[in-house]
């Protein structure tokens, strides 16, 4: 994140903005404020102080006061209470989306069955069959299929009304655009859960951490944040999945049991949880519950219990609902996984970008089958908020089953002499000052590459999976090679062959392992531009942004020259062009300029380019689509789709979608009530298209 000083330096007085600049800024502010809303409300991980957030809102309002006609549909001022999902249209559910009654004990399961028996007046001999399924800890979704085609999808919302997230759902490969097979009703609403695998969640967070972006607390939040954000292209980068488990509105129903329905779903190409079992009677249900509880760590995704559903649909219909929950279904929840242990110490990790992250060292304790010895404390405010002190008895929870968290300390068990924790203002690794810019949550070491922690973290990032992906060069090797001066900068990795004899004599190495490592390094002498860009470890430039930049600039030379020029002249063409790339906001521009402003970074790149060949970014589907590689701007209201969807589709065809019109724009697609962008296009002589012309040209019509 850039400091407020830097951000402000890039801001012009509202009075001086012209309409085009105002429009661009409103777009960026809407996006930025929405992001902070999400961080604050949904992820409980605010990145900026309330005062800085207020400043963003005030600027947005001031610009809107001067240019009321430019107020956006997703303007932050239109949102009450800044609900995180503002910006999505509301969709009413034809059939409400309900919740489930919870049970925590076997006795409650017995009661549930007895209630059904009583309600249906069944005698003790009549067997009641259930469909027993894992309860996925994701977010529930209603998918509407008409004539077998996916037409719309919405979140649960309050059960009556959800948010239209169709464009984002289209980016989830497991959700079929068309049902396969046949026999589906003309109208079918499939309900189910969008979720993220734990492994994918770990990878996503790792990439975010490396990019200096805030991490998600658990897979559920990651899935929710991915679906309920405004850009489908971002959703497409997130590894989301889906399980179907219920239906809403339906034109004809030819299944008579829940089990049959699930089998149909499977035939129609909708993922159904393979753990699902048919059970009869309480003992069977409890056995299933215990089985799933044992399997839980191996499932690969988070669940928080199991769900029992009366299998016969005629019985379901007779049983009906009590207030918001069906009488025919029950959620049997797993107990929360919490434990108490001592906080032995708090140590500080220094990351690639110099961020000081406090980590709790715990008396090892088993939480939900896993030994926990450490927990992240996020930042210094978090420690203060929870008033955590070394020696405290703390309550530990495995949130989302993976990242252990400290919920609170136990006041009665605090040792008498425990002083409050003082966060260091010097880097614990290199001793340089650690500074926390006003309005930011993170304190950073100012040592740069003279700080061994930052230098090695950058090298680690450089060889990591999404970057150069050099197998066999693990964290320990990087640290050891760095300490002994074998590798100080990325380019050194490609010169290791000269030190082969030296490495071979090191502990843990032999002729074969050295050869393997050198071969792995050689294999990476050619690298795609996006990976190269990502590998540099520029703040905020994660894999998605790196792809964006690579696609825009195509070659390493073009990109580097433009970035060097942008660093040298904030107001120049290069910096302006960078800022017009869609999703590239002022903070990102500032971070990239800061990176290229550092001579040692330019030297690192030059040195590397002496060792490796960077492949230009492929222009996707260049052969098949005439819009591949073209820069397109959408403006005004489109008729056949939302602007979000238009953008996602254009990008899928290989076009670059920009947020504002410049001389580099190839087409401006003009919808109804288009404003200044249309005028600007005409002024610059950029080709303008109607929506239909665009559909014809892109072959999407
Ligand atoms: S059935 C009318 N089945 O749990 C009943 N729900 O606590 C409709 N959930 O909102 C829900 N896994 O988000 C059902 N296999 C499953 C589920 C499941 C997760 C969620 C769902 C629902 C919540 C209720």
XYZ file of C-alpha atoms and ligand atoms in Angstrom:
725
model
C 0.000 0.000 0.000
C 1.242 3.449 -0.687
C 1.411 5.931 2.108
C -1.212 8.637 2.269
C 1.439 11.209 1.432
C 2.187 9.522 -1.822
C -1.439 8.987 -2.607
C -2.258 12.591 -1.925
C 0.602 13.783 -4.087
C -1.117 12.100 -7.022
C -4.457 13.743 -6.226
C -5.514 16.995 -7.774
C -7.799 19.516 -6.180
C -11.397 18.645 -6.984
C -11.873 22.106 -8.500
C -9.198 21.412 -11.067
C -10.555 18.131 -12.373
C -12.130 17.987 -15.782
C -15.081 15.665 -16.370
C -12.974 12.895 -17.801
C -10.606 12.881 -14.869
C -13.537 13.062 -12.490
C -15.162 10.062 -14.103
C -11.982 8.058 -13.858
C -11.496 8.995 -10.253
C -15.067 8.190 -9.297
C -14.593 4.758 -10.821
C -11.395 4.222 -8.889
C -12.877 5.547 -5.663
C -15.935 3.337 -5.990
C -13.665 0.357 -6.398
C -11.311 1.320 -3.628
C -14.025 2.165 -1.131
C -15.858 -1.059 -1.949
C -12.639 -2.941 -1.333
C -12.193 -1.294 2.059
C -15.828 -1.974 2.906
C -15.251 -5.598 2.150
C -12.066 -5.712 4.202
C -13.812 -4.041 7.088
C -17.229 -5.635 7.075
C -16.593 -9.071 5.707
C -13.022 -9.952 6.436
C -12.592 -7.988 9.600
C -9.221 -6.936 8.293
C -9.247 -3.187 7.657
C -6.189 -1.943 5.863
C -6.586 1.728 6.506
C -7.595 3.824 9.491
C -11.142 5.135 9.731
C -9.831 8.646 9.081
C -8.225 7.572 5.807
C -11.423 5.786 4.816
C -13.448 8.906 5.598
C -11.083 10.938 3.474
C -11.761 8.652 0.509
C -15.509 9.008 1.031
C -15.265 12.783 1.349
C -13.292 13.079 -1.845
C -15.804 10.900 -3.633
C -18.634 13.106 -2.386
C -16.840 16.314 -3.310
C -16.315 15.091 -6.864
C -19.941 14.011 -7.098
C -21.071 17.423 -5.888
C -19.149 19.066 -8.698
C -20.192 16.522 -11.329
C -23.593 15.186 -10.210
C -24.213 13.743 -13.672
C -21.233 11.431 -13.200
C -22.549 9.761 -10.085
C -22.192 6.054 -10.628
C -24.799 3.359 -10.064
C -22.356 1.775 -7.642
C -21.404 5.054 -6.016
C -20.385 4.669 -2.378
C -22.776 7.499 -1.426
C -25.741 5.480 -2.637
C -24.952 2.689 -0.249
C -26.482 2.682 3.186
C -24.222 1.358 5.881
C -21.749 0.441 3.186
C -22.946 -3.139 2.853
C -20.150 -5.058 1.203
C -22.151 -6.260 -1.727
C -23.302 -2.838 -2.911
C -23.020 -2.560 -6.635
C -24.978 -5.721 -7.349
C -28.547 -5.611 -8.479
C -31.067 -7.162 -6.117
C -32.866 -10.311 -7.209
C -36.019 -11.607 -5.522
C -36.119 -15.337 -5.004
C -39.325 -16.857 -6.412
C -39.032 -19.498 -3.735
C -37.373 -18.162 -0.581
C -33.997 -19.542 0.451
C -34.382 -20.844 3.962
C -32.064 -21.873 6.690
C -31.786 -25.048 8.717
C -32.532 -25.900 12.301
C -29.374 -26.821 14.198
C -28.702 -29.774 16.445
C -25.593 -30.380 18.526
C -26.355 -33.745 20.127
C -27.619 -37.234 19.347
C -30.623 -36.579 21.593
C -31.662 -33.691 19.379
C -31.378 -35.951 16.341
C -33.724 -38.422 18.037
C -36.185 -35.624 18.722
C -36.020 -34.537 15.099
C -36.990 -38.007 13.908
C -39.743 -38.330 16.492
C -41.166 -34.987 15.470
C -41.385 -36.194 11.874
C -42.951 -39.448 12.962
C -45.561 -37.607 15.000
C -46.281 -35.035 12.330
C -46.804 -37.656 9.638
C -48.548 -40.041 12.075
C -46.215 -42.890 11.208
C -46.067 -45.939 13.421
C -42.829 -47.035 15.053
C -42.255 -49.696 12.382
C -42.329 -47.388 9.398
C -38.808 -46.663 8.265
C -37.921 -43.037 7.546
C -35.141 -42.669 5.025
C -32.864 -39.638 4.933
C -30.344 -38.194 2.587
C -27.313 -37.396 4.754
C -24.809 -34.899 3.344
C -21.834 -32.897 4.535
C -22.751 -29.318 5.398
C -20.460 -27.249 3.234
C -19.078 -24.109 4.790
C -19.326 -21.879 1.773
C -21.998 -19.504 0.589
C -25.339 -20.595 -0.706
C -26.399 -19.703 -4.172
C -29.458 -20.067 -6.346
C -28.788 -20.823 -10.011
C -31.603 -20.388 -12.489
C -31.666 -22.577 -15.580
C -34.156 -21.953 -18.379
C -34.376 -24.532 -21.145
C -31.249 -26.012 -19.618
C -29.272 -22.774 -19.960
C -27.829 -20.991 -16.972
C -29.457 -17.563 -17.038
C -29.067 -16.026 -13.608
C -27.586 -16.612 -10.230
C -28.040 -14.937 -6.898
C -26.708 -15.097 -3.386
C -29.010 -16.012 -0.520
C -29.114 -12.478 0.869
C -31.831 -12.304 3.504
C -33.516 -15.362 2.026
C -36.133 -13.306 0.182
C -33.844 -11.177 -1.868
C -30.259 -11.827 -2.862
C -27.695 -10.177 -5.108
C -27.391 -10.857 -8.791
C -23.893 -12.264 -9.140
C -24.474 -13.912 -12.533
C -21.368 -12.473 -14.157
C -19.192 -13.811 -11.373
C -20.850 -17.222 -11.364
C -20.157 -17.501 -15.086
C -16.498 -17.440 -14.146
C -16.800 -20.647 -12.069
C -15.982 -23.621 -14.296
C -17.926 -26.148 -12.185
C -21.180 -24.300 -12.799
C -22.409 -25.553 -16.164
C -23.640 -22.955 -18.643
C -25.847 -25.651 -20.065
C -27.175 -28.716 -18.327
C -26.030 -31.873 -20.018
C -28.178 -34.898 -20.819
C -31.901 -34.354 -21.050
C -35.099 -34.438 -19.062
C -34.453 -31.230 -17.177
C -37.503 -29.085 -16.478
C -37.855 -25.931 -18.597
C -37.367 -23.916 -15.469
C -35.085 -25.176 -12.736
C -33.460 -23.322 -9.898
C -30.564 -25.292 -8.519
C -29.440 -24.401 -5.052
C -26.105 -25.223 -3.624
C -22.922 -23.987 -2.146
C -20.036 -22.110 -3.717
C -16.852 -22.920 -1.849
C -13.091 -22.944 -2.082
C -10.791 -25.901 -1.469
C -8.466 -25.535 1.480
C -5.404 -26.113 -0.681
C -6.498 -23.502 -3.202
C -7.308 -21.144 -0.365
C -3.791 -21.624 0.974
C -2.305 -20.878 -2.433
C -4.491 -17.814 -2.919
C -3.494 -16.427 0.466
C 0.145 -17.205 -0.143
C 0.015 -15.241 -3.381
C -1.800 -12.390 -1.643
C 0.689 -12.333 1.193
C 3.550 -12.208 -1.281
C 1.858 -9.446 -3.182
C 1.425 -7.512 0.040
C -2.343 -7.896 -0.183
C -4.475 -8.721 2.869
C -5.138 -12.413 3.337
C -8.551 -13.997 3.807
C -9.341 -15.404 7.233
C -10.756 -18.694 5.932
C -11.931 -20.391 2.744
C -15.504 -19.258 3.321
C -14.499 -15.615 3.449
C -12.297 -16.117 0.432
C -15.194 -17.651 -1.498
C -17.594 -14.929 -0.372
C -15.115 -12.184 -1.152
C -14.516 -13.704 -4.580
C -18.182 -13.982 -5.525
C -19.272 -10.713 -4.004
C -16.775 -8.437 -5.620
C -17.427 -6.340 -8.628
C -15.092 -7.742 -11.223
C -15.773 -11.172 -12.789
C -12.211 -11.232 -14.114
C -11.032 -11.344 -10.518
C -13.530 -14.093 -9.717
C -12.194 -16.054 -12.668
C -8.758 -16.035 -11.047
C -10.134 -17.528 -7.865
C -10.428 -21.303 -7.729
C -14.114 -21.539 -6.763
C -16.173 -24.726 -6.805
C -19.794 -25.735 -6.446
C -21.957 -28.486 -4.968
C -25.677 -28.632 -5.755
C -28.009 -29.927 -3.009
C -31.514 -28.485 -3.372
C -33.937 -26.848 -5.778
C -36.023 -23.693 -5.708
C -38.512 -22.800 -8.426
C -39.150 -25.678 -10.808
C -41.633 -26.056 -13.702
C -42.113 -29.820 -13.418
C -40.682 -32.170 -10.855
C -40.372 -35.807 -11.847
C -38.248 -36.949 -8.909
C -39.933 -38.372 -5.863
C -36.981 -38.614 -3.508
C -34.119 -36.303 -2.673
C -31.730 -39.078 -3.672
C -33.273 -39.158 -7.154
C -32.923 -35.416 -7.431
C -29.214 -35.598 -6.611
C -28.777 -38.366 -9.185
C -30.475 -36.143 -11.768
C -28.191 -33.263 -10.895
C -25.209 -35.505 -11.461
C -26.588 -36.570 -14.856
C -27.099 -32.947 -15.793
C -23.471 -32.177 -15.078
C -23.894 -30.449 -11.735
C -21.381 -31.453 -9.041
C -22.994 -33.332 -6.154
C -21.167 -34.203 -2.976
C -19.889 -37.778 -3.338
C -20.037 -38.295 0.461
C -23.836 -38.212 0.411
C -25.480 -41.371 1.841
C -28.970 -42.713 2.247
C -29.584 -43.455 5.930
C -32.449 -44.994 7.891
C -33.068 -44.244 11.550
C -31.140 -42.361 14.203
C -28.318 -44.864 14.650
C -27.548 -44.721 10.954
C -27.509 -40.923 10.964
C -25.197 -40.754 13.962
C -22.863 -43.287 12.337
C -22.764 -41.076 9.250
C -22.084 -38.008 11.392
C -19.183 -39.721 13.106
C -17.840 -41.051 9.832
C -17.842 -37.587 8.259
C -16.276 -36.104 11.380
C -13.406 -38.563 11.020
C -13.105 -37.866 7.304
C -13.276 -34.119 7.832
C -9.523 -33.436 7.754
C -9.218 -35.390 4.491
C -12.147 -33.839 2.626
C -10.104 -30.954 1.291
C -12.812 -28.369 1.957
C -14.399 -26.941 5.073
C -17.608 -28.349 6.474
C -19.255 -27.421 9.731
C -21.556 -30.398 10.224
C -23.851 -32.691 8.286
C -27.382 -32.173 6.964
C -30.160 -34.758 7.176
C -33.054 -34.439 4.734
C -36.176 -36.590 4.653
C -35.740 -38.506 1.429
C -39.377 -38.725 0.309
C -40.506 -35.494 -1.326
C -44.195 -36.121 -0.596
C -43.268 -36.259 3.066
C -41.180 -33.106 2.722
C -44.188 -31.338 1.276
C -46.453 -32.462 4.045
C -43.925 -31.561 6.703
C -43.465 -28.051 5.395
C -41.766 -25.304 7.388
C -41.638 -23.786 10.818
C -40.823 -20.116 10.431
C -37.573 -20.075 8.440
C -36.607 -23.753 8.516
C -38.032 -26.933 7.014
C -39.361 -29.534 9.421
C -37.964 -32.189 7.136
C -34.296 -31.222 7.437
C -31.759 -30.744 10.200
C -28.189 -29.490 10.413
C -26.188 -31.574 12.873
C -23.269 -29.303 13.644
C -19.763 -30.218 14.692
C -18.610 -28.726 17.950
C -16.538 -25.564 17.487
C -12.877 -26.376 17.448
C -11.378 -24.330 20.224
C -8.785 -24.908 22.873
C -6.987 -23.025 25.599
C -3.266 -22.720 25.820
C -0.477 -20.421 26.982
C 0.894 -17.648 24.838
C 4.604 -18.294 25.247
C 5.889 -15.438 23.211
C 5.269 -13.035 20.355
C 7.885 -12.829 17.663
C 8.038 -10.627 14.626
C 8.418 -11.873 11.079
C 9.754 -9.561 8.407
C 8.254 -10.101 4.988
C 9.364 -9.418 1.460
C 8.039 -5.896 1.429
C 9.377 -5.239 4.912
C 6.053 -5.760 6.669
C 6.480 -6.659 10.328
C 3.984 -9.386 11.190
C 3.576 -10.527 14.784
C 3.259 -14.267 15.297
C 2.115 -15.946 18.492
C 4.196 -18.778 19.823
C 1.920 -21.133 21.740
C 2.291 -23.992 24.134
C 1.533 -26.690 21.518
C -2.063 -27.830 21.717
C -4.313 -30.084 19.666
C -7.218 -28.246 18.070
C -9.566 -30.375 16.009
C -7.000 -33.077 15.428
C -4.109 -30.805 14.499
C -1.277 -29.632 16.724
C -1.139 -25.860 16.864
C 2.020 -24.128 18.035
C 1.722 -20.815 16.264
C -0.965 -18.356 15.324
C -0.850 -15.192 13.300
C -1.620 -11.969 15.128
C -1.976 -9.920 11.911
C -0.662 -6.569 13.139
C 0.024 -4.465 16.203
C -3.540 -3.144 16.462
C -4.833 -6.686 16.682
C -2.614 -7.375 19.685
C -3.809 -4.173 21.346
C -7.470 -4.862 20.535
C -7.299 -8.263 22.197
C -4.889 -6.995 24.842
C -2.690 -10.056 24.426
C 0.292 -10.349 26.721
C 3.059 -12.902 26.830
C 2.161 -15.474 29.472
C -1.594 -15.124 28.912
C -3.907 -18.086 28.771
C -5.559 -17.714 25.364
C -8.440 -19.281 23.478
C -7.276 -20.700 20.188
C -9.527 -21.594 17.314
C -8.815 -23.166 14.003
C -10.809 -20.871 11.769
C -11.768 -22.480 8.528
C -9.737 -25.399 9.761
C -6.430 -24.019 8.639
C -5.162 -20.767 10.113
C -5.077 -20.947 13.860
C -6.382 -17.784 15.456
C -6.345 -16.396 18.941
C -9.855 -15.354 19.874
C -9.191 -13.788 23.256
C -7.220 -14.064 26.466
C -8.693 -15.401 29.691
C -8.525 -12.454 32.125
C -8.676 -14.567 35.295
C -5.633 -16.519 34.248
C -3.289 -13.679 33.447
C 0.017 -13.900 35.328
C 0.410 -11.059 37.814
C 3.423 -9.459 36.193
C 2.463 -9.582 32.500
C 3.205 -6.200 30.914
C 1.418 -5.075 27.730
C 3.229 -6.021 24.567
C 5.347 -3.297 23.025
C 5.601 -3.512 19.284
C 9.165 -2.859 18.118
C 9.925 0.263 16.107
C 13.172 -1.199 14.859
C 13.414 -4.099 12.437
C 14.279 -7.174 14.518
C 16.396 -8.521 11.668
C 18.476 -5.594 10.432
C 17.870 -2.941 13.071
C 16.645 -0.308 10.608
C 13.739 1.891 11.659
C 10.354 0.267 11.224
C 7.808 2.855 10.260
C 4.053 2.778 10.238
C 2.650 5.421 7.906
C -0.387 7.203 9.169
C -3.579 5.490 8.199
C -1.967 2.107 7.650
C -2.122 -0.991 9.785
C 1.277 -2.340 8.873
C 4.644 -1.262 10.171
C 7.501 -1.745 7.741
C 11.254 -2.089 7.946
C 12.985 0.702 6.020
C 16.127 -1.366 5.434
C 15.160 -2.425 1.903
C 17.526 -4.969 0.423
C 20.137 -4.286 3.076
C 17.737 -6.124 5.377
C 18.574 -9.827 5.161
C 14.944 -10.761 5.870
C 13.602 -8.677 3.012
C 16.318 -9.815 0.633
C 15.795 -13.505 1.350
C 12.017 -13.156 1.273
C 12.319 -11.569 -2.142
C 14.507 -14.412 -3.322
C 12.027 -16.923 -1.952
C 9.265 -15.178 -3.778
C 11.394 -15.104 -6.901
C 11.736 -18.898 -7.016
C 8.190 -19.632 -5.810
C 5.526 -21.530 -7.739
C 3.810 -18.695 -9.574
C 7.137 -16.985 -10.277
C 10.288 -18.745 -11.560
C 9.117 -21.971 -9.941
C 12.587 -23.393 -9.359
C 12.228 -26.784 -7.829
C 14.777 -27.843 -5.258
C 15.599 -24.333 -4.121
C 13.667 -24.302 -0.888
C 13.543 -21.708 1.865
C 16.409 -23.259 3.793
C 18.696 -23.306 0.763
C 17.899 -19.711 -0.062
C 18.742 -18.676 3.471
C 21.965 -20.655 3.528
C 23.060 -19.523 0.054
C 22.263 -15.944 0.962
C 24.148 -16.101 4.255
C 27.234 -17.467 2.524
C 27.086 -15.009 -0.327
C 26.344 -17.587 -3.040
C 23.083 -15.903 -3.953
C 22.504 -12.285 -3.085
C 20.390 -11.210 -6.060
C 18.055 -13.132 -8.394
C 20.612 -13.113 -11.230
C 23.048 -15.017 -8.988
C 20.768 -18.048 -9.158
C 21.529 -18.381 -12.849
C 25.254 -18.175 -12.182
C 25.252 -20.957 -9.604
C 26.725 -23.410 -12.100
C 30.082 -21.720 -11.586
C 29.864 -22.534 -7.901
C 28.761 -26.164 -8.409
C 31.900 -27.646 -6.858
C 31.475 -25.428 -3.824
C 27.829 -26.390 -3.350
C 28.634 -30.077 -3.642
C 30.830 -29.927 -0.581
C 28.058 -28.378 1.520
C 26.186 -30.446 4.011
C 23.141 -32.136 2.570
C 24.338 -31.756 -1.020
C 25.936 -34.236 -3.392
C 26.834 -34.454 -7.053
C 23.380 -35.658 -8.038
C 21.342 -33.162 -6.073
C 23.479 -30.285 -7.344
C 22.974 -31.463 -10.915
C 19.232 -31.702 -10.339
C 19.135 -28.185 -8.971
C 21.203 -26.797 -11.837
C 18.956 -28.566 -14.332
C 15.875 -27.078 -12.658
C 17.474 -23.642 -12.938
C 18.425 -24.133 -16.585
C 14.840 -25.121 -17.341
C 13.769 -21.656 -16.284
C 16.031 -19.607 -18.493
C 13.003 -18.964 -20.639
C 10.073 -17.475 -18.807
C 6.740 -15.936 -19.790
C 6.505 -12.198 -19.191
C 3.744 -12.410 -16.602
C 5.755 -14.745 -14.424
C 8.777 -12.525 -14.765
C 6.779 -9.475 -13.702
C 5.261 -11.346 -10.774
C 8.664 -12.708 -9.711
C 10.057 -9.209 -9.186
C 7.936 -8.901 -6.075
C 6.633 -5.403 -6.645
C 4.206 -4.417 -3.920
C 0.594 -5.138 -4.879
C 1.615 -6.861 -8.102
C 0.199 -10.335 -7.610
C -0.246 -12.946 -10.296
C -3.442 -11.425 -11.634
C -1.959 -7.936 -11.921
C 1.198 -9.338 -13.482
C -0.928 -11.035 -16.148
C -2.750 -7.794 -16.765
C 0.492 -5.879 -17.219
C 2.005 -8.578 -19.407
C -1.011 -8.634 -21.640
C -0.982 -4.906 -21.979
C 2.719 -4.373 -22.667
C 3.409 -7.728 -24.399
C 7.241 -7.600 -24.275
C 9.657 -7.159 -21.421
C 11.379 -4.294 -23.207
C 8.150 -2.403 -23.770
C 7.067 -2.936 -20.191
C 10.383 -2.064 -18.596
C 10.902 1.047 -20.706
C 7.385 2.228 -19.957
C 7.783 1.621 -16.222
C 11.145 3.389 -16.095
C 9.594 6.314 -17.954
C 6.586 6.279 -15.615
C 8.874 6.306 -12.593
C 10.733 9.287 -13.975
C 7.714 11.400 -14.821
C 4.524 11.120 -12.854
C 2.535 13.257 -15.263
C 4.078 11.848 -18.446
C 2.473 9.607 -21.032
C 3.858 6.362 -19.658
C 2.492 6.930 -16.161
C -0.855 8.096 -17.537
C -1.178 5.051 -19.780
C -0.366 2.751 -16.886
C -3.137 4.403 -14.904
C -5.703 3.885 -17.649
C -5.319 0.107 -17.589
C -8.432 -1.304 -16.084
C -7.977 -2.376 -12.448
C -4.794 -0.363 -12.142
C -5.536 2.275 -9.527
C -3.411 5.177 -8.298
C -2.007 3.176 -5.372
C -0.757 0.476 -7.701
C 0.744 3.049 -10.070
C 2.517 4.588 -7.089
C 3.944 1.248 -5.995
C 5.167 0.352 -9.464
C 6.732 3.799 -9.888
C 8.392 3.484 -6.485
C 9.854 0.128 -7.494
C 11.296 1.425 -10.750
C 12.455 4.574 -9.020
C 14.953 2.478 -7.058
C 18.224 2.103 -8.981
C 18.945 -1.277 -7.401
C 15.687 -2.665 -8.768
C 16.533 -1.500 -12.279
C 19.956 -3.056 -11.841
C 18.416 -6.349 -10.718
C 16.294 -6.451 -13.862
C 19.177 -5.598 -16.162
C 21.315 -8.257 -14.504
C 18.553 -10.837 -14.852
C 17.968 -10.050 -18.499
C 21.601 -10.964 -19.090
C 20.731 -14.438 -17.830
C 17.184 -15.217 -18.937
C 14.966 -14.827 -21.967
C 11.534 -13.385 -21.347
C 8.865 -14.617 -23.713
C 6.355 -12.042 -24.922
C 2.812 -12.433 -23.622
C 0.681 -14.501 -25.983
C -2.242 -12.619 -27.422
C -5.052 -15.017 -26.609
C -7.188 -16.369 -29.419
C -5.599 -13.925 -31.832
C -6.506 -16.194 -34.714
C -10.111 -16.732 -33.758
C -11.199 -13.312 -32.595
C -10.749 -10.017 -34.418
C -10.847 -8.192 -31.090
C -7.934 -10.104 -29.548
C -5.230 -7.703 -28.479
C -7.469 -4.680 -29.048
C -8.116 -2.153 -26.344
C -11.801 -1.592 -25.726
C -13.692 0.836 -23.532
C -17.346 0.261 -22.634
C -19.446 3.258 -21.742
C -23.096 3.894 -21.065
C -25.770 1.314 -20.301
C -25.673 -1.806 -22.461
C -28.876 -3.541 -23.388
C -28.133 -7.235 -23.601
C -25.771 -7.549 -20.677
C -24.250 -5.723 -17.761
C -21.035 -3.845 -18.308
C -19.336 -6.369 -16.041
C -20.400 -9.210 -18.232
C -19.413 -7.326 -21.383
C -15.993 -6.848 -19.910
C -15.593 -10.472 -18.857
C -16.613 -11.651 -22.307
C -14.315 -9.208 -24.082
C -11.409 -10.333 -21.944
C -12.218 -13.952 -22.640
C -11.786 -13.085 -26.327
C -8.384 -11.604 -25.642
C -9.302 -7.923 -25.693
C -7.912 -5.477 -23.152
C -10.674 -3.586 -21.435
C -9.694 -0.105 -20.322
C -11.490 2.226 -17.985
C -10.898 5.406 -19.922
C -10.383 6.523 -23.497
C -6.941 7.424 -24.804
C -5.237 7.517 -28.186
C -4.303 3.856 -27.613
C -7.957 2.801 -27.431
C -9.103 0.771 -30.450
C -12.854 0.763 -29.869
C -15.308 2.560 -27.665
C -18.565 0.640 -27.320
C -21.329 3.109 -26.631
C -24.457 2.151 -24.741
C -27.416 4.298 -23.802
C -26.811 7.590 -22.016
C -23.071 7.459 -22.605
C -21.294 10.523 -21.286
C -17.897 12.054 -21.715
C -16.138 8.920 -22.908
C -18.133 8.935 -26.128
C -17.250 12.583 -26.637
C -13.624 11.894 -25.906
C -13.589 9.046 -28.439
C -14.901 11.328 -31.145
C -12.450 14.022 -30.171
C -9.522 11.608 -30.469
C -10.888 9.933 -33.582
C -11.198 6.537 -31.881
C -13.618 4.110 -33.554
C -16.982 3.955 -31.813
C -19.359 1.000 -32.004
C -22.927 0.361 -30.985
C -23.547 -2.618 -28.765
C -24.820 -4.639 -31.734
C -21.804 -3.721 -33.837
C -19.581 -4.853 -31.010
C -21.437 -8.157 -30.715
C -21.105 -8.674 -34.467
C -17.430 -7.798 -34.460
C -16.516 -9.907 -31.444
C -18.602 -12.823 -32.636
C -20.394 -12.829 -29.308
C -23.758 -11.922 -30.697
S -30.113 -27.673 2.373
C -34.197 -25.617 3.005
N -27.804 -28.905 2.213
O -26.441 -24.442 5.272
C -32.859 -26.214 3.184
N -27.820 -26.677 3.025
O -27.701 -23.520 7.718
C -31.872 -25.714 2.205
N -25.605 -25.786 3.504
O -28.236 -21.814 3.827
C -30.484 -25.991 2.575
N -24.468 -27.579 2.933
O -25.986 -22.463 2.787
C -28.436 -27.772 2.557
N -25.829 -30.114 1.961
C -26.463 -28.986 2.301
C -25.774 -27.851 2.762
C -26.494 -26.705 3.115
C -24.382 -26.323 3.372
C -25.848 -24.410 4.007
C -26.748 -23.577 3.159
C -27.863 -23.130 4.065
C -27.235 -23.298 5.407
C -28.291 -23.475 6.457
